[in-house]
Amino acid sequence: MNLEKKMVVLEQIYEIYDNFTKGLDVACNKYCANCCTRNVTMTTLEGYKIADFLELRGKTDLYTKIQKALYKKRFLPEITINMLAERCLQGEDIPAEESDARWGACPLLINKECPIYMVRPFGCRCFVSESNCMENGYAEVDPFVLTVNSVFLQYIEHVDKDGCFGNLTDVLLFMQTEDSRKLFEKEILKCEDTWMISNRPIKAFLIAPEHKARMEPILKALQNSFSSIFMQDSGVNS
Ligand code: SF4
Ligand code: SF4
């Protein structure tokens, strides 16, 4: 699947999610940025899109800010969401991963505003809370929304199954150079040579039995948006 097509699918996934969140009653608003931490993760496909945006908008100076986060503590994922689903399917143990919001703010955040808001990764788009996190100290999220978020993460990883997954800092610094972007474009990127981990296709969905019926129209919209990819796959369970 060529990169152009993957980008179209990614845009469609973001649009489907935006339509879903329009129907939610959330406390999120502009300048509310407690969820913008140094622990945000993303796929290389999303990183490529952001790197493109930085070049086109003349915002490559932001790499200097990101570079500084390279030496600071941040969440480094050991498994992707599709690996997690596979392990659940096989009844295997899930590694405990350490992530703490107190490690600091996202390196891109400027005066509580996101300079890449329109191309922010799904890991940021899915931050939603029914009550103000600043007041409560935690996000309040409906369990069904958590299921929806997991499925969208799974789809995005699936679209980028030849790419990698990692912390925002590591993915964006990787995408900074043209040579790296070329490796990604040619689908010959070796995640093990970087701070990132390999993406996987969907083998099973992380959908709780009580959410299956409500998930149907969302799954249908996602599947319709890139049915050509799914025609190549088999054995997807839920
Ligand atoms: S998830 Fe919490 S901190 Fe983030 S925008 Fe929403 S209310 Fe604010
Ligand atoms: S990329 Fe933007 S929305 Fe995401 S955590 Fe950073 S500042 Fe917040």
PDB file of N, CA and C in Angstrom, residues 138-219:
ATOM      1  N   TYR A 138      -7.461  13.871  37.639  1.00  0.00           N
ATOM      2  CA  TYR A 138      -7.498  12.677  36.789  1.00  0.00           C
ATOM      3  C   TYR A 138      -8.576  12.867  35.711  1.00  0.00           C
ATOM      4  N   ALA A 139      -8.470  12.077  34.645  1.00  0.00           N
ATOM      5  CA  ALA A 139      -9.460  12.138  33.575  1.00  0.00           C
ATOM      6  C   ALA A 139     -10.608  11.174  33.878  1.00  0.00           C
ATOM      7  N   GLU A 140     -11.817  11.604  33.551  1.00  0.00           N
ATOM      8  CA  GLU A 140     -12.989  10.753  33.763  1.00  0.00           C
ATOM      9  C   GLU A 140     -13.491  10.323  32.386  1.00  0.00           C
ATOM     10  N   VAL A 141     -13.302   9.050  32.079  1.00  0.00           N
ATOM     11  CA  VAL A 141     -13.619   8.584  30.723  1.00  0.00           C
ATOM     12  C   VAL A 141     -14.574   7.392  30.772  1.00  0.00           C
ATOM     13  N   ASP A 142     -15.636   7.478  29.985  1.00  0.00           N
ATOM     14  CA  ASP A 142     -16.612   6.399  29.895  1.00  0.00           C
ATOM     15  C   ASP A 142     -15.914   5.139  29.369  1.00  0.00           C
ATOM     16  N   PRO A 143     -16.165   3.967  29.955  1.00  0.00           N
ATOM     17  CA  PRO A 143     -15.497   2.740  29.490  1.00  0.00           C
ATOM     18  C   PRO A 143     -15.708   2.469  27.997  1.00  0.00           C
ATOM     19  N   PHE A 144     -16.887   2.863  27.464  1.00  0.00           N
ATOM     20  CA  PHE A 144     -17.116   2.645  26.030  1.00  0.00           C
ATOM     21  C   PHE A 144     -16.158   3.507  25.205  1.00  0.00           C
ATOM     22  N   VAL A 145     -15.889   4.716  25.673  1.00  0.00           N
ATOM     23  CA  VAL A 145     -14.954   5.601  24.945  1.00  0.00           C
ATOM     24  C   VAL A 145     -13.555   4.971  24.955  1.00  0.00           C
ATOM     25  N   LEU A 146     -13.193   4.347  26.063  1.00  0.00           N
ATOM     26  CA  LEU A 146     -11.879   3.679  26.132  1.00  0.00           C
ATOM     27  C   LEU A 146     -11.807   2.541  25.105  1.00  0.00           C
ATOM     28  N   THR A 147     -12.912   1.821  24.951  1.00  0.00           N
ATOM     29  CA  THR A 147     -12.950   0.746  23.947  1.00  0.00           C
ATOM     30  C   THR A 147     -12.806   1.333  22.544  1.00  0.00           C
ATOM     31  N   VAL A 148     -13.539   2.413  22.286  1.00  0.00           N
ATOM     32  CA  VAL A 148     -13.457   3.068  20.964  1.00  0.00           C
ATOM     33  C   VAL A 148     -12.016   3.516  20.713  1.00  0.00           C
ATOM     34  N   ASN A 149     -11.407   4.130  21.719  1.00  0.00           N
ATOM     35  CA  ASN A 149     -10.023   4.602  21.563  1.00  0.00           C
ATOM     36  C   ASN A 149      -9.079   3.453  21.210  1.00  0.00           C
ATOM     37  N   SER A 150      -9.246   2.331  21.888  1.00  0.00           N
ATOM     38  CA  SER A 150      -8.382   1.167  21.624  1.00  0.00           C
ATOM     39  C   SER A 150      -8.522   0.700  20.187  1.00  0.00           C
ATOM     40  N   VAL A 151      -9.768   0.622  19.713  1.00  0.00           N
ATOM     41  CA  VAL A 151     -10.000   0.140  18.349  1.00  0.00           C
ATOM     42  C   VAL A 151      -9.394   1.102  17.316  1.00  0.00           C
ATOM     43  N   PHE A 152      -9.525   2.397  17.553  1.00  0.00           N
ATOM     44  CA  PHE A 152      -8.916   3.364  16.608  1.00  0.00           C
ATOM     45  C   PHE A 152      -7.390   3.234  16.621  1.00  0.00           C
ATOM     46  N   LEU A 153      -6.822   3.052  17.798  1.00  0.00           N
ATOM     47  CA  LEU A 153      -5.364   2.867  17.873  1.00  0.00           C
ATOM     48  C   LEU A 153      -4.963   1.616  17.097  1.00  0.00           C
ATOM     49  N   GLN A 154      -5.777   0.568  17.219  1.00  0.00           N
ATOM     50  CA  GLN A 154      -5.482  -0.681  16.513  1.00  0.00           C
ATOM     51  C   GLN A 154      -5.509  -0.475  14.991  1.00  0.00           C
ATOM     52  N   TYR A 155      -6.521   0.262  14.520  1.00  0.00           N
ATOM     53  CA  TYR A 155      -6.624   0.507  13.076  1.00  0.00           C
ATOM     54  C   TYR A 155      -5.443   1.327  12.562  1.00  0.00           C
ATOM     55  N   ILE A 156      -5.079   2.353  13.319  1.00  0.00           N
ATOM     56  CA  ILE A 156      -3.971   3.212  12.850  1.00  0.00           C
ATOM     57  C   ILE A 156      -2.681   2.389  12.786  1.00  0.00           C
ATOM     58  N   GLU A 157      -2.463   1.557  13.791  1.00  0.00           N
ATOM     59  CA  GLU A 157      -1.266   0.694  13.770  1.00  0.00           C
ATOM     60  C   GLU A 157      -1.332  -0.256  12.571  1.00  0.00           C
ATOM     61  N   HIS A 158      -2.524  -0.758  12.304  1.00  0.00           N
ATOM     62  CA  HIS A 158      -2.685  -1.692  11.180  1.00  0.00           C
ATOM     63  C   HIS A 158      -2.330  -1.023   9.844  1.00  0.00           C
ATOM     64  N   VAL A 159      -2.805   0.201   9.677  1.00  0.00           N
ATOM     65  CA  VAL A 159      -2.501   0.921   8.427  1.00  0.00           C
ATOM     66  C   VAL A 159      -0.986   1.108   8.291  1.00  0.00           C
ATOM     67  N   ASP A 160      -0.318   1.306   9.432  1.00  0.00           N
ATOM     68  CA  ASP A 160       1.143   1.534   9.438  1.00  0.00           C
ATOM     69  C   ASP A 160       1.878   0.254   9.862  1.00  0.00           C
ATOM     70  N   LYS A 161       1.346  -0.894   9.469  1.00  0.00           N
ATOM     71  CA  LYS A 161       1.906  -2.160   9.982  1.00  0.00           C
ATOM     72  C   LYS A 161       3.358  -2.413   9.570  1.00  0.00           C
ATOM     73  N   ASP A 162       3.849  -1.732   8.537  1.00  0.00           N
ATOM     74  CA  ASP A 162       5.259  -1.882   8.158  1.00  0.00           C
ATOM     75  C   ASP A 162       6.142  -0.848   8.850  1.00  0.00           C
ATOM     76  N   GLY A 163       5.519   0.000   9.654  1.00  0.00           N
ATOM     77  CA  GLY A 163       6.263   1.061  10.340  1.00  0.00           C
ATOM     78  C   GLY A 163       6.508   0.748  11.802  1.00  0.00           C
ATOM     79  N   CYS A 164       6.721   1.797  12.575  1.00  0.00           N
ATOM     80  CA  CYS A 164       7.082   1.633  13.996  1.00  0.00           C
ATOM     81  C   CYS A 164       6.184   2.475  14.889  1.00  0.00           C
ATOM     82  N   PHE A 165       6.384   2.278  16.184  1.00  0.00           N
ATOM     83  CA  PHE A 165       5.584   2.955  17.209  1.00  0.00           C
ATOM     84  C   PHE A 165       6.527   3.404  18.317  1.00  0.00           C
ATOM     85  N   GLY A 166       6.293   4.584  18.840  1.00  0.00           N
ATOM     86  CA  GLY A 166       7.177   5.041  19.915  1.00  0.00           C
ATOM     87  C   GLY A 166       6.689   6.320  20.554  1.00  0.00           C
ATOM     88  N   ASN A 167       7.521   6.854  21.442  1.00  0.00           N
ATOM     89  CA  ASN A 167       7.226   8.127  22.075  1.00  0.00           C
ATOM     90  C   ASN A 167       7.270   9.227  21.016  1.00  0.00           C
ATOM     91  N   LEU A 168       6.428  10.244  21.187  1.00  0.00           N
ATOM     92  CA  LEU A 168       6.380  11.379  20.234  1.00  0.00           C
ATOM     93  C   LEU A 168       7.776  11.940  19.961  1.00  0.00           C
ATOM     94  N   THR A 169       8.568  12.086  21.013  1.00  0.00           N
ATOM     95  CA  THR A 169       9.924  12.632  20.866  1.00  0.00           C
ATOM     96  C   THR A 169      10.758  11.771  19.920  1.00  0.00           C
ATOM     97  N   ASP A 170      10.745  10.469  20.130  1.00  0.00           N
ATOM     98  CA  ASP A 170      11.578   9.564  19.330  1.00  0.00           C
ATOM     99  C   ASP A 170      11.091   9.463  17.882  1.00  0.00           C
ATOM    100  N   VAL A 171       9.762   9.406  17.716  1.00  0.00           N
ATOM    101  CA  VAL A 171       9.224   9.280  16.347  1.00  0.00           C
ATOM    102  C   VAL A 171       9.515  10.553  15.552  1.00  0.00           C
ATOM    103  N   LEU A 172       9.291  11.719  16.178  1.00  0.00           N
ATOM    104  CA  LEU A 172       9.504  12.970  15.426  1.00  0.00           C
ATOM    105  C   LEU A 172      10.985  13.221  15.145  1.00  0.00           C
ATOM    106  N   LEU A 173      11.849  12.895  16.096  1.00  0.00           N
ATOM    107  CA  LEU A 173      13.281  13.102  15.824  1.00  0.00           C
ATOM    108  C   LEU A 173      13.760  12.151  14.736  1.00  0.00           C
ATOM    109  N   PHE A 174      13.176  10.966  14.688  1.00  0.00           N
ATOM    110  CA  PHE A 174      13.517  10.038  13.604  1.00  0.00           C
ATOM    111  C   PHE A 174      13.088  10.629  12.260  1.00  0.00           C
ATOM    112  N   MET A 175      11.895  11.204  12.219  1.00  0.00           N
ATOM    113  CA  MET A 175      11.350  11.736  10.967  1.00  0.00           C
ATOM    114  C   MET A 175      11.988  13.061  10.547  1.00  0.00           C
ATOM    115  N   GLN A 176      12.863  13.582  11.394  1.00  0.00           N
ATOM    116  CA  GLN A 176      13.487  14.885  11.092  1.00  0.00           C
ATOM    117  C   GLN A 176      14.348  14.828   9.822  1.00  0.00           C
ATOM    118  N   THR A 177      15.018  13.703   9.586  1.00  0.00           N
ATOM    119  CA  THR A 177      15.933  13.663   8.439  1.00  0.00           C
ATOM    120  C   THR A 177      15.270  13.055   7.204  1.00  0.00           C
ATOM    121  N   GLU A 178      15.706  13.552   6.064  1.00  0.00           N
ATOM    122  CA  GLU A 178      15.142  13.071   4.804  1.00  0.00           C
ATOM    123  C   GLU A 178      15.470  11.596   4.590  1.00  0.00           C
ATOM    124  N   ASP A 179      16.687  11.195   5.020  1.00  0.00           N
ATOM    125  CA  ASP A 179      17.092   9.793   4.852  1.00  0.00           C
ATOM    126  C   ASP A 179      16.138   8.858   5.589  1.00  0.00           C
ATOM    127  N   SER A 180      15.777   9.252   6.809  1.00  0.00           N
ATOM    128  CA  SER A 180      14.852   8.419   7.597  1.00  0.00           C
ATOM    129  C   SER A 180      13.490   8.361   6.929  1.00  0.00           C
ATOM    130  N   ARG A 181      13.032   9.514   6.459  1.00  0.00           N
ATOM    131  CA  ARG A 181      11.713   9.541   5.813  1.00  0.00           C
ATOM    132  C   ARG A 181      11.709   8.660   4.563  1.00  0.00           C
ATOM    133  N   LYS A 182      12.831   8.621   3.868  1.00  0.00           N
ATOM    134  CA  LYS A 182      12.935   7.770   2.665  1.00  0.00           C
ATOM    135  C   LYS A 182      12.799   6.290   3.057  1.00  0.00           C
ATOM    136  N   LEU A 183      13.462   5.903   4.164  1.00  0.00           N
ATOM    137  CA  LEU A 183      13.363   4.505   4.622  1.00  0.00           C
ATOM    138  C   LEU A 183      11.906   4.149   4.887  1.00  0.00           C
ATOM    139  N   PHE A 184      11.209   5.123   5.516  1.00  0.00           N
ATOM    140  CA  PHE A 184       9.803   4.894   5.835  1.00  0.00           C
ATOM    141  C   PHE A 184       8.972   4.798   4.551  1.00  0.00           C
ATOM    142  N   GLU A 185       9.227   5.713   3.631  1.00  0.00           N
ATOM    143  CA  GLU A 185       8.477   5.721   2.360  1.00  0.00           C
ATOM    144  C   GLU A 185       8.645   4.399   1.625  1.00  0.00           C
ATOM    145  N   LYS A 186       9.873   3.849   1.673  1.00  0.00           N
ATOM    146  CA  LYS A 186      10.153   2.602   0.936  1.00  0.00           C
ATOM    147  C   LYS A 186       9.776   1.355   1.735  1.00  0.00           C
ATOM    148  N   GLU A 187       9.260   1.563   2.954  1.00  0.00           N
ATOM    149  CA  GLU A 187       8.857   0.452   3.835  1.00  0.00           C
ATOM    150  C   GLU A 187      10.015  -0.484   4.139  1.00  0.00           C
ATOM    151  N   ILE A 188      11.219   0.095   4.315  1.00  0.00           N
ATOM    152  CA  ILE A 188      12.383  -0.728   4.654  1.00  0.00           C
ATOM    153  C   ILE A 188      12.983  -0.278   5.992  1.00  0.00           C
ATOM    154  N   LEU A 189      12.156   0.413   6.760  1.00  0.00           N
ATOM    155  CA  LEU A 189      12.586   0.916   8.061  1.00  0.00           C
ATOM    156  C   LEU A 189      12.742  -0.240   9.057  1.00  0.00           C
ATOM    157  N   LYS A 190      13.883  -0.265   9.766  1.00  0.00           N
ATOM    158  CA  LYS A 190      14.106  -1.312  10.777  1.00  0.00           C
ATOM    159  C   LYS A 190      13.939  -0.677  12.158  1.00  0.00           C
ATOM    160  N   CYS A 191      12.811  -0.965  12.786  1.00  0.00           N
ATOM    161  CA  CYS A 191      12.503  -0.318  14.077  1.00  0.00           C
ATOM    162  C   CYS A 191      13.544  -0.690  15.132  1.00  0.00           C
ATOM    163  N   GLU A 192      14.091  -1.912  15.037  1.00  0.00           N
ATOM    164  CA  GLU A 192      15.056  -2.365  16.059  1.00  0.00           C
ATOM    165  C   GLU A 192      16.343  -1.538  16.043  1.00  0.00           C
ATOM    166  N   ASP A 193      16.583  -0.780  14.981  1.00  0.00           N
ATOM    167  CA  ASP A 193      17.762   0.092  14.921  1.00  0.00           C
ATOM    168  C   ASP A 193      17.472   1.456  15.550  1.00  0.00           C
ATOM    169  N   THR A 194      16.257   1.638  16.067  1.00  0.00           N
ATOM    170  CA  THR A 194      15.858   2.936  16.618  1.00  0.00           C
ATOM    171  C   THR A 194      15.350   2.746  18.051  1.00  0.00           C
ATOM    172  N   TRP A 195      14.795   3.829  18.631  1.00  0.00           N
ATOM    173  CA  TRP A 195      14.165   3.748  19.952  1.00  0.00           C
ATOM    174  C   TRP A 195      12.709   3.329  19.830  1.00  0.00           C
ATOM    175  N   MET A 196      12.308   2.918  18.623  1.00  0.00           N
ATOM    176  CA  MET A 196      10.897   2.584  18.409  1.00  0.00           C
ATOM    177  C   MET A 196      10.718   1.056  18.344  1.00  0.00           C
ATOM    178  N   ILE A 197       9.455   0.629  18.399  1.00  0.00           N
ATOM    179  CA  ILE A 197       9.155  -0.806  18.293  1.00  0.00           C
ATOM    180  C   ILE A 197       8.307  -1.039  17.035  1.00  0.00           C
ATOM    181  N   SER A 198       8.292  -2.294  16.564  1.00  0.00           N
ATOM    182  CA  SER A 198       7.601  -2.591  15.303  1.00  0.00           C
ATOM    183  C   SER A 198       6.084  -2.641  15.470  1.00  0.00           C
ATOM    184  N   ASN A 199       5.392  -2.076  14.501  1.00  0.00           N
ATOM    185  CA  ASN A 199       3.930  -2.175  14.471  1.00  0.00           C
ATOM    186  C   ASN A 199       3.512  -3.568  14.017  1.00  0.00           C
ATOM    187  N   ARG A 200       2.250  -3.878  14.279  1.00  0.00           N
ATOM    188  CA  ARG A 200       1.709  -5.190  13.901  1.00  0.00           C
ATOM    189  C   ARG A 200       0.331  -5.017  13.257  1.00  0.00           C
ATOM    190  N   PRO A 201      -0.063  -5.969  12.408  1.00  0.00           N
ATOM    191  CA  PRO A 201      -1.437  -5.930  11.891  1.00  0.00           C
ATOM    192  C   PRO A 201      -2.427  -6.355  12.983  1.00  0.00           C
ATOM    193  N   ILE A 202      -3.684  -6.102  12.764  1.00  0.00           N
ATOM    194  CA  ILE A 202      -4.712  -6.521  13.735  1.00  0.00           C
ATOM    195  C   ILE A 202      -4.949  -8.031  13.610  1.00  0.00           C
ATOM    196  N   LYS A 203      -4.861  -8.705  14.739  1.00  0.00           N
ATOM    197  CA  LYS A 203      -5.216 -10.132  14.777  1.00  0.00           C
ATOM    198  C   LYS A 203      -6.503 -10.329  15.578  1.00  0.00           C
ATOM    199  N   ALA A 204      -6.738  -9.416  16.519  1.00  0.00           N
ATOM    200  CA  ALA A 204      -7.943  -9.494  17.343  1.00  0.00           C
ATOM    201  C   ALA A 204      -8.252  -8.095  17.844  1.00  0.00           C
ATOM    202  N   PHE A 205      -9.548  -7.801  18.025  1.00  0.00           N
ATOM    203  CA  PHE A 205      -9.925  -6.495  18.543  1.00  0.00           C
ATOM    204  C   PHE A 205     -10.060  -6.532  20.055  1.00  0.00           C
ATOM    205  N   LEU A 206      -9.733  -5.404  20.675  1.00  0.00           N
ATOM    206  CA  LEU A 206      -9.899  -5.284  22.120  1.00  0.00           C
ATOM    207  C   LEU A 206     -11.282  -4.673  22.404  1.00  0.00           C
ATOM    208  N   ILE A 207     -12.310  -5.504  22.266  1.00  0.00           N
ATOM    209  CA  ILE A 207     -13.672  -5.007  22.478  1.00  0.00           C
ATOM    210  C   ILE A 207     -14.353  -5.859  23.552  1.00  0.00           C
ATOM    211  N   ALA A 208     -14.770  -5.205  24.627  1.00  0.00           N
ATOM    212  CA  ALA A 208     -15.456  -5.923  25.708  1.00  0.00           C
ATOM    213  C   ALA A 208     -16.806  -6.403  25.180  1.00  0.00           C
ATOM    214  N   PRO A 209     -17.271  -7.592  25.607  1.00  0.00           N
ATOM    215  CA  PRO A 209     -18.537  -8.136  25.083  1.00  0.00           C
ATOM    216  C   PRO A 209     -19.696  -7.141  25.191  1.00  0.00           C
ATOM    217  N   GLU A 210     -19.753  -6.383  26.286  1.00  0.00           N
ATOM    218  CA  GLU A 210     -20.881  -5.446  26.471  1.00  0.00           C
ATOM    219  C   GLU A 210     -20.837  -4.242  25.522  1.00  0.00           C
ATOM    220  N   HIS A 211     -19.700  -4.065  24.819  1.00  0.00           N
ATOM    221  CA  HIS A 211     -19.586  -2.926  23.893  1.00  0.00           C
ATOM    222  C   HIS A 211     -19.708  -3.334  22.419  1.00  0.00           C
ATOM    223  N   LYS A 212     -19.823  -4.633  22.191  1.00  0.00           N
ATOM    224  CA  LYS A 212     -19.796  -5.122  20.800  1.00  0.00           C
ATOM    225  C   LYS A 212     -20.889  -4.502  19.932  1.00  0.00           C
ATOM    226  N   ALA A 213     -22.119  -4.470  20.424  1.00  0.00           N
ATOM    227  CA  ALA A 213     -23.233  -3.953  19.613  1.00  0.00           C
ATOM    228  C   ALA A 213     -23.035  -2.475  19.304  1.00  0.00           C
ATOM    229  N   ARG A 214     -22.635  -1.693  20.304  1.00  0.00           N
ATOM    230  CA  ARG A 214     -22.442  -0.240  20.080  1.00  0.00           C
ATOM    231  C   ARG A 214     -21.257   0.043  19.167  1.00  0.00           C
ATOM    232  N   MET A 215     -20.328  -0.891  19.128  1.00  0.00           N
ATOM    233  CA  MET A 215     -19.134  -0.683  18.286  1.00  0.00           C
ATOM    234  C   MET A 215     -19.417  -0.945  16.800  1.00  0.00           C
ATOM    235  N   GLU A 216     -20.482  -1.681  16.527  1.00  0.00           N
ATOM    236  CA  GLU A 216     -20.732  -2.119  15.142  1.00  0.00           C
ATOM    237  C   GLU A 216     -20.687  -0.979  14.113  1.00  0.00           C
ATOM    238  N   PRO A 217     -21.486   0.128  14.308  1.00  0.00           N
ATOM    239  CA  PRO A 217     -21.457   1.182  13.272  1.00  0.00           C
ATOM    240  C   PRO A 217     -20.090   1.839  13.130  1.00  0.00           C
ATOM    241  N   ILE A 218     -19.342   1.927  14.227  1.00  0.00           N
ATOM    242  CA  ILE A 218     -18.006   2.554  14.156  1.00  0.00           C
ATOM    243  C   ILE A 218     -17.064   1.632  13.392  1.00  0.00           C
ATOM    244  N   LEU A 219     -17.132   0.339  13.716  1.00  0.00           N
ATOM    245  CA  LEU A 219     -16.279  -0.625  13.008  1.00  0.00           C
ATOM    246  C   LEU A 219     -16.597  -0.637  11.520  1.00  0.00           C
TER     247      LEU A 219
END
